């Protein structure tokens, strides 16, 4: 590579990739992104992600690296750690996990041995693959027992979780969800874990931004381990962190010498060792810098207001969908997401409806509903949320308009004239609430 190529822009170097990126920018600007796990990343976060920090190898932790020349990445990683601790009120934070799935497996690896028993929420009732699904490493390495939601209310049933915990006697109880529209009682999960002598772990990936902004109760500081991605409601780069208490409250120290006992009691040390060298190599310091930027943005009063507006918008959208005759799992929402149950229009309609909505410029995702009678590939639900619309500045009034479009298309997904008309309305609305310049 010549010096000239080294310094030339993406458009000059590779017009094919540059054009695809421009197409994506246009898609984002011209459509309503309502996938609840997506948010738009700020220019500042993207600048940090695209910075020279990408070139640095820095295995280890700040001031304990296996490479020289790490002083600047030491500074940025320390800043990210301190900002995350302050934002969430965490005793210890590891900012190196590359993704939410990695973070969960690293958390398990820190406190479990293969074969240990764990409780987690079923994927088809709102959980996540890494919460013990049989096809995932989590379900293969550990003996997961899955809890679900109540068949009538579709709400988490804490008494049922307690009953299962008493029967199974797990070493760890995982809370958190990817498709649960209601407030999660993390304190109840922690108390159940305490009662049965298990660690408590909360995966707050979906609601981290709501928690940071005070729009959902936090599992900190009491939960033993808390994992989160940084790119959902937190609006940061595509990555993750692990937070934990410093002390391992379940440490067995009998028969250990002083040094061994200290290590056994050090939960923070176990988490760090599980991330590196336990499972990852060099940290992505450019992404860690972007996480630092995201934590700074999430600590502002504007972000707090944004987090609360996400929920207000979600509730307004729920009201409109219900008024339009749609069925919502749990009957509504307390957070950023809604789950439409399309079973009244026919089992397995989620695919058809989410594709029709996408043709109209409304991006959602098909999803199972609790006790779905169809398959995960052709499920009966559509999952959607309000983070990106809220980022664009939309409020309750716009949610009413969007809700009407969704109701119409849910009823007539193959009416292409309706889809076309809706596409026009979506374009007009997006034009009034621009995203990226
Ligand atoms: N894929 C994420 C979601 O959409 O909820 C979970 O990892």
GROMACS .gro file of C-alpha atoms and ligand atoms in nm:
model
  444
    1UNK     CA    1   0.000   0.000   0.000
    2UNK     CA    2   0.148   0.336  -0.101
    3UNK     CA    3   0.147   0.637   0.129
    4UNK     CA    4  -0.107   0.804  -0.103
    5UNK     CA    5  -0.352   0.510  -0.079
    6UNK     CA    6  -0.297   0.500   0.296
    7UNK     CA    7  -0.426   0.854   0.334
    8UNK     CA    8  -0.703   0.856   0.076
    9UNK     CA    9  -1.070   0.850   0.170
   10UNK     CA   10  -1.302   0.550   0.152
   11UNK     CA   11  -1.481   0.700  -0.151
   12UNK     CA   12  -1.148   0.735  -0.334
   13UNK     CA   13  -1.019   0.393  -0.229
   14UNK     CA   14  -1.326   0.176  -0.261
   15UNK     CA   15  -1.627   0.330  -0.428
   16UNK     CA   16  -1.823   0.002  -0.412
   17UNK     CA   17  -1.821  -0.007  -0.031
   18UNK     CA   18  -1.870   0.370  -0.008
   19UNK     CA   19  -2.181   0.349  -0.226
   20UNK     CA   20  -2.330   0.067  -0.016
   21UNK     CA   21  -2.279   0.277   0.298
   22UNK     CA   22  -2.452   0.573   0.131
   23UNK     CA   23  -2.743   0.343   0.041
   24UNK     CA   24  -2.771   0.238   0.404
   25UNK     CA   25  -2.767   0.600   0.521
   26UNK     CA   26  -3.052   0.670   0.279
   27UNK     CA   27  -3.249   0.367   0.401
   28UNK     CA   28  -3.211   0.484   0.761
   29UNK     CA   29  -3.307   0.844   0.679
   30UNK     CA   30  -3.607   0.749   0.465
   31UNK     CA   31  -3.755   0.473   0.684
   32UNK     CA   32  -3.889   0.423   1.035
   33UNK     CA   33  -3.650   0.191   1.218
   34UNK     CA   34  -3.868   0.027   1.483
   35UNK     CA   35  -3.660  -0.280   1.564
   36UNK     CA   36  -3.641  -0.233   1.943
   37UNK     CA   37  -3.283  -0.357   1.973
   38UNK     CA   38  -3.158  -0.098   1.725
   39UNK     CA   39  -3.068   0.265   1.784
   40UNK     CA   40  -2.885   0.520   1.576
   41UNK     CA   41  -2.526   0.576   1.676
   42UNK     CA   42  -2.412   0.935   1.722
   43UNK     CA   43  -2.152   1.091   1.494
   44UNK     CA   44  -1.916   1.127   1.792
   45UNK     CA   45  -1.944   0.756   1.872
   46UNK     CA   46  -1.881   0.667   1.507
   47UNK     CA   47  -1.579   0.899   1.495
   48UNK     CA   48  -1.425   0.721   1.792
   49UNK     CA   49  -1.504   0.382   1.637
   50UNK     CA   50  -1.331   0.489   1.316
   51UNK     CA   51  -1.023   0.628   1.492
   52UNK     CA   52  -0.653   0.526   1.492
   53UNK     CA   53  -0.713   0.337   1.818
   54UNK     CA   54  -0.822   0.049   1.597
   55UNK     CA   55  -0.455  -0.020   1.519
   56UNK     CA   56  -0.337  -0.086   1.876
   57UNK     CA   57  -0.280  -0.424   2.034
   58UNK     CA   58  -0.329  -0.404   2.409
   59UNK     CA   59  -0.391  -0.748   2.559
   60UNK     CA   60  -0.426  -0.713   2.933
   61UNK     CA   61  -0.581  -0.428   3.131
   62UNK     CA   62  -0.487  -0.062   3.186
   63UNK     CA   63  -0.128  -0.038   3.314
   64UNK     CA   64  -0.093  -0.418   3.297
   65UNK     CA   65  -0.048  -0.477   2.924
   66UNK     CA   66   0.157  -0.726   2.728
   67UNK     CA   67   0.251  -0.455   2.472
   68UNK     CA   68   0.437  -0.125   2.496
   69UNK     CA   69   0.293   0.201   2.365
   70UNK     CA   70  -0.037   0.145   2.542
   71UNK     CA   71  -0.045   0.471   2.739
   72UNK     CA   72  -0.321   0.628   2.529
   73UNK     CA   73  -0.542   0.322   2.522
   74UNK     CA   74  -0.482   0.288   2.898
   75UNK     CA   75  -0.625   0.639   2.934
   76UNK     CA   76  -0.927   0.571   2.716
   77UNK     CA   77  -1.008   0.234   2.875
   78UNK     CA   78  -0.977   0.384   3.224
   79UNK     CA   79  -1.210   0.667   3.122
   80UNK     CA   80  -1.465   0.417   2.985
   81UNK     CA   81  -1.451   0.211   3.307
   82UNK     CA   82  -1.490   0.511   3.536
   83UNK     CA   83  -1.777   0.655   3.331
   84UNK     CA   84  -1.963   0.323   3.325
   85UNK     CA   85  -1.917   0.281   3.702
   86UNK     CA   86  -2.059   0.625   3.763
   87UNK     CA   87  -2.344   0.592   3.508
   88UNK     CA   88  -2.475   0.263   3.648
   89UNK     CA   89  -2.347   0.280   4.007
   90UNK     CA   90  -2.137  -0.034   3.954
   91UNK     CA   91  -1.855  -0.144   4.182
   92UNK     CA   92  -1.654  -0.299   3.899
   93UNK     CA   93  -1.680  -0.280   3.519
   94UNK     CA   94  -1.503  -0.470   3.244
   95UNK     CA   95  -1.540  -0.279   2.917
   96UNK     CA   96  -1.365  -0.531   2.692
   97UNK     CA   97  -1.639  -0.778   2.585
   98UNK     CA   98  -1.691  -0.756   2.210
   99UNK     CA   99  -2.062  -0.839   2.217
  100UNK     CA  100  -2.353  -0.924   2.443
  101UNK     CA  101  -2.330  -1.296   2.370
  102UNK     CA  102  -1.959  -1.293   2.455
  103UNK     CA  103  -2.030  -1.102   2.775
  104UNK     CA  104  -2.288  -1.356   2.888
  105UNK     CA  105  -2.063  -1.653   2.819
  106UNK     CA  106  -1.775  -1.476   2.994
  107UNK     CA  107  -1.993  -1.408   3.298
  108UNK     CA  108  -2.095  -1.776   3.314
  109UNK     CA  109  -1.736  -1.889   3.274
  110UNK     CA  110  -1.633  -1.665   3.566
  111UNK     CA  111  -1.853  -1.837   3.824
  112UNK     CA  112  -1.967  -2.171   3.678
  113UNK     CA  113  -1.813  -2.502   3.588
  114UNK     CA  114  -1.945  -2.705   3.292
  115UNK     CA  115  -2.251  -2.897   3.404
  116UNK     CA  116  -2.353  -2.646   3.672
  117UNK     CA  117  -2.725  -2.571   3.700
  118UNK     CA  118  -2.860  -2.234   3.587
  119UNK     CA  119  -3.206  -2.077   3.544
  120UNK     CA  120  -3.290  -1.856   3.246
  121UNK     CA  121  -3.595  -1.730   3.055
  122UNK     CA  122  -3.703  -1.940   2.756
  123UNK     CA  123  -3.612  -1.788   2.420
  124UNK     CA  124  -3.961  -1.836   2.278
  125UNK     CA  125  -4.112  -1.648   2.573
  126UNK     CA  126  -3.880  -1.350   2.559
  127UNK     CA  127  -3.533  -1.474   2.665
  128UNK     CA  128  -3.214  -1.493   2.461
  129UNK     CA  129  -3.016  -1.773   2.294
  130UNK     CA  130  -2.739  -1.726   2.552
  131UNK     CA  131  -2.986  -1.773   2.837
  132UNK     CA  132  -2.955  -2.148   2.792
  133UNK     CA  133  -3.107  -2.242   2.458
  134UNK     CA  134  -3.012  -2.595   2.354
  135UNK     CA  135  -2.849  -2.482   2.026
  136UNK     CA  136  -2.630  -2.226   2.206
  137UNK     CA  137  -2.302  -2.293   2.385
  138UNK     CA  138  -2.472  -2.180   2.707
  139UNK     CA  139  -2.722  -2.466   2.681
  140UNK     CA  140  -2.453  -2.715   2.588
  141UNK     CA  141  -2.201  -2.627   2.859
  142UNK     CA  142  -2.435  -2.577   3.152
  143UNK     CA  143  -2.749  -2.750   3.275
  144UNK     CA  144  -3.000  -2.474   3.210
  145UNK     CA  145  -3.354  -2.499   3.340
  146UNK     CA  146  -3.588  -2.256   3.170
  147UNK     CA  147  -3.864  -2.054   3.329
  148UNK     CA  148  -4.138  -1.891   3.124
  149UNK     CA  149  -4.418  -1.642   3.158
  150UNK     CA  150  -4.762  -1.703   3.302
  151UNK     CA  151  -4.995  -1.852   3.038
  152UNK     CA  152  -5.283  -1.620   3.124
  153UNK     CA  153  -5.116  -1.285   3.199
  154UNK     CA  154  -4.801  -1.340   2.987
  155UNK     CA  155  -4.612  -1.177   3.277
  156UNK     CA  156  -4.310  -1.316   3.457
  157UNK     CA  157  -4.432  -1.526   3.747
  158UNK     CA  158  -4.185  -1.474   4.030
  159UNK     CA  159  -4.350  -1.740   4.248
  160UNK     CA  160  -4.300  -1.993   3.969
  161UNK     CA  161  -3.933  -1.888   3.937
  162UNK     CA  162  -3.890  -1.933   4.312
  163UNK     CA  163  -4.055  -2.276   4.298
  164UNK     CA  164  -3.828  -2.384   4.013
  165UNK     CA  165  -3.523  -2.244   4.192
  166UNK     CA  166  -3.608  -2.441   4.507
  167UNK     CA  167  -3.645  -2.760   4.303
  168UNK     CA  168  -3.338  -2.718   4.081
  169UNK     CA  169  -3.103  -2.545   4.331
  170UNK     CA  170  -2.912  -2.362   4.056
  171UNK     CA  171  -2.574  -2.199   4.102
  172UNK     CA  172  -2.683  -1.896   3.897
  173UNK     CA  173  -3.013  -1.731   3.808
  174UNK     CA  174  -3.022  -1.520   3.493
  175UNK     CA  175  -3.283  -1.247   3.453
  176UNK     CA  176  -3.334  -1.016   3.157
  177UNK     CA  177  -3.508  -1.050   2.823
  178UNK     CA  178  -3.515  -0.953   2.459
  179UNK     CA  179  -3.890  -0.957   2.403
  180UNK     CA  180  -4.056  -0.874   2.733
  181UNK     CA  181  -4.256  -0.548   2.726
  182UNK     CA  182  -4.295  -0.504   3.102
  183UNK     CA  183  -4.084  -0.389   3.396
  184UNK     CA  184  -3.857  -0.661   3.531
  185UNK     CA  185  -3.835  -0.692   3.910
  186UNK     CA  186  -3.460  -0.749   3.943
  187UNK     CA  187  -3.484  -0.726   4.323
  188UNK     CA  188  -3.722  -1.023   4.323
  189UNK     CA  189  -3.479  -1.226   4.111
  190UNK     CA  190  -3.191  -1.136   4.344
  191UNK     CA  191  -3.391  -1.236   4.651
  192UNK     CA  192  -3.476  -1.572   4.492
  193UNK     CA  193  -3.106  -1.623   4.415
  194UNK     CA  194  -3.016  -1.536   4.774
  195UNK     CA  195  -3.273  -1.777   4.912
  196UNK     CA  196  -3.141  -2.075   4.714
  197UNK     CA  197  -2.771  -1.984   4.747
  198UNK     CA  198  -2.724  -1.886   4.382
  199UNK     CA  199  -2.552  -1.597   4.209
  200UNK     CA  200  -2.784  -1.339   4.052
  201UNK     CA  201  -2.713  -1.216   3.702
  202UNK     CA  202  -2.911  -0.960   3.502
  203UNK     CA  203  -2.876  -0.919   3.127
  204UNK     CA  204  -3.000  -0.563   3.075
  205UNK     CA  205  -2.901  -0.534   2.708
  206UNK     CA  206  -3.241  -0.414   2.588
  207UNK     CA  207  -3.316  -0.169   2.867
  208UNK     CA  208  -2.970  -0.037   2.960
  209UNK     CA  209  -3.051   0.307   2.819
  210UNK     CA  210  -3.378   0.318   3.011
  211UNK     CA  211  -3.194   0.222   3.329
  212UNK     CA  212  -2.920   0.481   3.270
  213UNK     CA  213  -3.190   0.742   3.211
  214UNK     CA  214  -3.396   0.644   3.516
  215UNK     CA  215  -3.691   0.509   3.313
  216UNK     CA  216  -3.662   0.148   3.442
  217UNK     CA  217  -3.551   0.021   3.788
  218UNK     CA  218  -3.187  -0.085   3.799
  219UNK     CA  219  -3.050  -0.427   3.905
  220UNK     CA  220  -2.749  -0.243   4.050
  221UNK     CA  221  -2.592  -0.230   4.297
  222UNK     CA  222  -2.738  -0.550   4.449
  223UNK     CA  223  -2.716  -0.798   4.158
  224UNK     CA  224  -2.393  -0.999   4.153
  225UNK     CA  225  -2.329  -0.970   3.778
  226UNK     CA  226  -2.490  -0.741   3.521
  227UNK     CA  227  -2.418  -0.767   3.148
  228UNK     CA  228  -2.529  -0.536   2.874
  229UNK     CA  229  -2.472  -0.453   2.514
  230UNK     CA  230  -2.397  -0.087   2.449
  231UNK     CA  231  -2.579  -0.044   2.117
  232UNK     CA  232  -2.947  -0.091   2.200
  233UNK     CA  233  -3.130   0.175   2.407
  234UNK     CA  234  -2.788   0.293   2.529
  235UNK     CA  235  -2.720   0.418   2.172
  236UNK     CA  236  -2.346   0.344   2.174
  237UNK     CA  237  -2.119   0.133   1.955
  238UNK     CA  238  -2.198  -0.231   1.875
  239UNK     CA  239  -2.037  -0.391   2.182
  240UNK     CA  240  -2.089  -0.488   2.550
  241UNK     CA  241  -1.968  -0.457   2.908
  242UNK     CA  242  -1.986  -0.666   3.226
  243UNK     CA  243  -2.054  -0.504   3.563
  244UNK     CA  244  -2.024  -0.684   3.894
  245UNK     CA  245  -1.986  -0.656   4.265
  246UNK     CA  246  -1.627  -0.661   4.386
  247UNK     CA  247  -1.686  -0.942   4.633
  248UNK     CA  248  -1.794  -1.297   4.558
  249UNK     CA  249  -2.057  -1.345   4.830
  250UNK     CA  250  -2.069  -1.722   4.767
  251UNK     CA  251  -1.694  -1.782   4.785
  252UNK     CA  252  -1.594  -2.105   4.963
  253UNK     CA  253  -1.278  -2.027   5.157
  254UNK     CA  254  -1.250  -2.319   5.396
  255UNK     CA  255  -0.911  -2.487   5.371
  256UNK     CA  256  -0.763  -2.207   5.160
  257UNK     CA  257  -0.458  -2.003   5.255
  258UNK     CA  258  -0.485  -1.625   5.277
  259UNK     CA  259  -0.386  -1.561   4.914
  260UNK     CA  260  -0.620  -1.828   4.778
  261UNK     CA  261  -0.906  -1.700   4.995
  262UNK     CA  262  -0.851  -1.346   4.869
  263UNK     CA  263  -0.869  -1.471   4.508
  264UNK     CA  264  -1.180  -1.679   4.585
  265UNK     CA  265  -1.356  -1.372   4.726
  266UNK     CA  266  -1.261  -1.153   4.431
  267UNK     CA  267  -1.559  -1.165   4.191
  268UNK     CA  268  -1.425  -0.868   3.992
  269UNK     CA  269  -1.098  -1.054   3.938
  270UNK     CA  270  -1.284  -1.366   3.820
  271UNK     CA  271  -1.481  -1.162   3.565
  272UNK     CA  272  -1.167  -0.993   3.435
  273UNK     CA  273  -0.982  -1.325   3.405
  274UNK     CA  274  -1.275  -1.480   3.224
  275UNK     CA  275  -1.273  -1.202   2.963
  276UNK     CA  276  -0.894  -1.199   2.923
  277UNK     CA  277  -0.716  -1.436   2.902
  278UNK     CA  278  -1.019  -1.663   2.951
  279UNK     CA  279  -1.191  -1.603   2.619
  280UNK     CA  280  -1.084  -1.293   2.428
  281UNK     CA  281  -0.759  -1.170   2.278
  282UNK     CA  282  -0.679  -0.805   2.211
  283UNK     CA  283  -0.946  -0.558   2.320
  284UNK     CA  284  -1.102  -0.332   2.055
  285UNK     CA  285  -0.973  -0.004   2.198
  286UNK     CA  286  -1.142   0.205   1.929
  287UNK     CA  287  -1.476   0.056   2.033
  288UNK     CA  288  -1.387   0.102   2.401
  289UNK     CA  289  -1.324   0.472   2.323
  290UNK     CA  290  -1.667   0.485   2.157
  291UNK     CA  291  -1.819   0.323   2.469
  292UNK     CA  292  -1.659   0.601   2.678
  293UNK     CA  293  -1.827   0.859   2.453
  294UNK     CA  294  -2.160   0.678   2.480
  295UNK     CA  295  -2.140   0.669   2.863
  296UNK     CA  296  -2.071   1.044   2.865
  297UNK     CA  297  -2.373   1.107   2.642
  298UNK     CA  298  -2.594   0.877   2.850
  299UNK     CA  299  -2.511   1.071   3.170
  300UNK     CA  300  -2.666   1.395   3.043
  301UNK     CA  301  -3.006   1.540   3.140
  302UNK     CA  302  -3.102   1.524   2.769
  303UNK     CA  303  -3.050   1.149   2.770
  304UNK     CA  304  -3.269   1.114   3.080
  305UNK     CA  305  -3.545   1.301   2.900
  306UNK     CA  306  -3.492   1.084   2.591
  307UNK     CA  307  -3.519   0.763   2.797
  308UNK     CA  308  -3.850   0.875   2.949
  309UNK     CA  309  -3.981   0.987   2.610
  310UNK     CA  310  -3.904   0.641   2.465
  311UNK     CA  311  -4.145   0.492   2.720
  312UNK     CA  312  -4.408   0.762   2.667
  313UNK     CA  313  -4.391   0.699   2.292
  314UNK     CA  314  -4.411   0.326   2.344
  315UNK     CA  315  -4.724   0.365   2.557
  316UNK     CA  316  -4.883   0.603   2.304
  317UNK     CA  317  -4.810   0.353   2.026
  318UNK     CA  318  -4.958   0.071   2.237
  319UNK     CA  319  -5.276   0.273   2.290
  320UNK     CA  320  -5.313   0.329   1.915
  321UNK     CA  321  -5.250  -0.036   1.828
  322UNK     CA  322  -5.502  -0.152   2.087
  323UNK     CA  323  -5.755   0.105   1.967
  324UNK     CA  324  -5.702  -0.031   1.615
  325UNK     CA  325  -5.798  -0.378   1.733
  326UNK     CA  326  -5.452  -0.539   1.756
  327UNK     CA  327  -5.355  -0.771   2.040
  328UNK     CA  328  -5.043  -0.692   2.241
  329UNK     CA  329  -4.859  -0.947   2.451
  330UNK     CA  330  -4.928  -0.858   2.818
  331UNK     CA  331  -5.183  -0.604   2.693
  332UNK     CA  332  -4.937  -0.315   2.668
  333UNK     CA  333  -4.588  -0.196   2.756
  334UNK     CA  334  -4.379  -0.038   3.032
  335UNK     CA  335  -4.061  -0.005   2.831
  336UNK     CA  336  -3.928   0.059   2.479
  337UNK     CA  337  -4.086  -0.242   2.309
  338UNK     CA  338  -4.418  -0.391   2.208
  339UNK     CA  339  -4.498  -0.739   2.091
  340UNK     CA  340  -4.797  -0.768   1.859
  341UNK     CA  341  -4.970  -1.106   1.872
  342UNK     CA  342  -5.110  -1.166   1.523
  343UNK     CA  343  -5.265  -1.503   1.612
  344UNK     CA  344  -5.620  -1.358   1.573
  345UNK     CA  345  -5.534  -1.300   1.203
  346UNK     CA  346  -5.387  -1.650   1.165
  347UNK     CA  347  -5.103  -1.851   1.315
  348UNK     CA  348  -4.754  -1.769   1.180
  349UNK     CA  349  -4.844  -1.426   1.034
  350UNK     CA  350  -4.537  -1.247   1.174
  351UNK     CA  351  -4.324  -1.303   0.865
  352UNK     CA  352  -4.578  -1.172   0.617
  353UNK     CA  353  -4.669  -0.866   0.824
  354UNK     CA  354  -4.309  -0.764   0.909
  355UNK     CA  355  -4.213  -0.797   0.540
  356UNK     CA  356  -4.513  -0.584   0.431
  357UNK     CA  357  -4.425  -0.322   0.694
  358UNK     CA  358  -4.066  -0.317   0.564
  359UNK     CA  359  -4.192  -0.260   0.208
  360UNK     CA  360  -4.374   0.043   0.350
  361UNK     CA  361  -4.050   0.164   0.512
  362UNK     CA  362  -4.139   0.051   0.866
  363UNK     CA  363  -3.870  -0.184   0.997
  364UNK     CA  364  -3.973  -0.430   1.271
  365UNK     CA  365  -3.889  -0.794   1.328
  366UNK     CA  366  -4.095  -1.108   1.336
  367UNK     CA  367  -4.090  -1.278   1.673
  368UNK     CA  368  -4.246  -1.565   1.861
  369UNK     CA  369  -4.521  -1.482   2.109
  370UNK     CA  370  -4.554  -1.678   2.435
  371UNK     CA  371  -4.693  -2.026   2.364
  372UNK     CA  372  -4.669  -1.962   1.989
  373UNK     CA  373  -4.836  -2.230   1.781
  374UNK     CA  374  -4.596  -2.168   1.493
  375UNK     CA  375  -4.217  -2.190   1.442
  376UNK     CA  376  -3.944  -1.932   1.519
  377UNK     CA  377  -3.887  -1.881   1.144
  378UNK     CA  378  -4.256  -1.820   1.081
  379UNK     CA  379  -4.373  -1.694   1.418
  380UNK     CA  380  -4.704  -1.533   1.508
  381UNK     CA  381  -4.572  -1.203   1.639
  382UNK     CA  382  -4.408  -0.879   1.536
  383UNK     CA  383  -4.170  -0.706   1.778
  384UNK     CA  384  -4.125  -0.332   1.752
  385UNK     CA  385  -4.017  -0.035   1.960
  386UNK     CA  386  -3.969   0.339   1.979
  387UNK     CA  387  -3.600   0.418   2.048
  388UNK     CA  388  -3.507   0.540   1.699
  389UNK     CA  389  -3.829   0.733   1.640
  390UNK     CA  390  -3.768   0.904   1.973
  391UNK     CA  391  -3.409   0.982   1.871
  392UNK     CA  392  -3.552   1.156   1.564
  393UNK     CA  393  -3.759   1.380   1.793
  394UNK     CA  394  -4.096   1.216   1.735
  395UNK     CA  395  -4.353   1.234   2.015
  396UNK     CA  396  -4.693   1.089   2.103
  397UNK     CA  397  -4.868   1.259   1.807
  398UNK     CA  398  -4.641   1.089   1.555
  399UNK     CA  399  -4.688   0.754   1.735
  400UNK     CA  400  -5.061   0.780   1.669
  401UNK     CA  401  -5.000   0.821   1.294
  402UNK     CA  402  -4.747   0.537   1.285
  403UNK     CA  403  -4.982   0.314   1.487
  404UNK     CA  404  -5.262   0.366   1.234
  405UNK     CA  405  -5.032   0.259   0.948
  406UNK     CA  406  -4.923  -0.051   1.139
  407UNK     CA  407  -5.284  -0.149   1.216
  408UNK     CA  408  -5.385  -0.115   0.851
  409UNK     CA  409  -5.094  -0.321   0.718
  410UNK     CA  410  -5.133  -0.587   0.989
  411UNK     CA  411  -5.488  -0.643   0.861
  412UNK     CA  412  -5.406  -0.629   0.487
  413UNK     CA  413  -5.037  -0.724   0.443
  414UNK     CA  414  -5.084  -0.821   0.079
  415UNK     CA  415  -5.256  -0.496  -0.022
  416UNK     CA  416  -4.972  -0.344  -0.225
  417UNK     CA  417  -5.163  -0.020  -0.292
  418UNK     CA  418  -5.196   0.028   0.084
  419UNK     CA  419  -4.825  -0.048   0.131
  420UNK     CA  420  -4.738   0.206  -0.141
  421UNK     CA  421  -4.959   0.477   0.011
  422UNK     CA  422  -4.809   0.410   0.353
  423UNK     CA  423  -4.458   0.433   0.206
  424UNK     CA  424  -4.546   0.785   0.090
  425UNK     CA  425  -4.668   0.884   0.436
  426UNK     CA  426  -4.356   0.736   0.596
  427UNK     CA  427  -4.130   0.934   0.357
  428UNK     CA  428  -4.313   1.256   0.438
  429UNK     CA  429  -4.287   1.193   0.815
  430UNK     CA  430  -3.917   1.104   0.790
  431UNK     CA  431  -3.855   1.422   0.592
  432UNK     CA  432  -3.990   1.624   0.885
  433UNK     CA  433  -3.767   1.438   1.136
  434UNK     CA  434  -3.427   1.403   0.965
  435UNK     CA  435  -3.166   1.170   1.107
  436UNK     CA  436  -2.813   1.188   0.963
  437UNK     CA  437  -2.700   1.487   0.758
  438LIG     N1  438  -3.048  -0.972   1.860
  438LIG     C1  439  -3.086  -0.904   1.980
  438LIG     C2  440  -3.227  -0.855   1.973
  438LIG     O1  441  -3.269  -0.817   1.865
  438LIG     O2  442  -3.296  -0.849   2.073
  438LIG     C3  443  -3.061  -0.985   2.100
  438LIG     O3  444  -2.928  -1.018   2.102
   0.00000   0.00000   0.00000
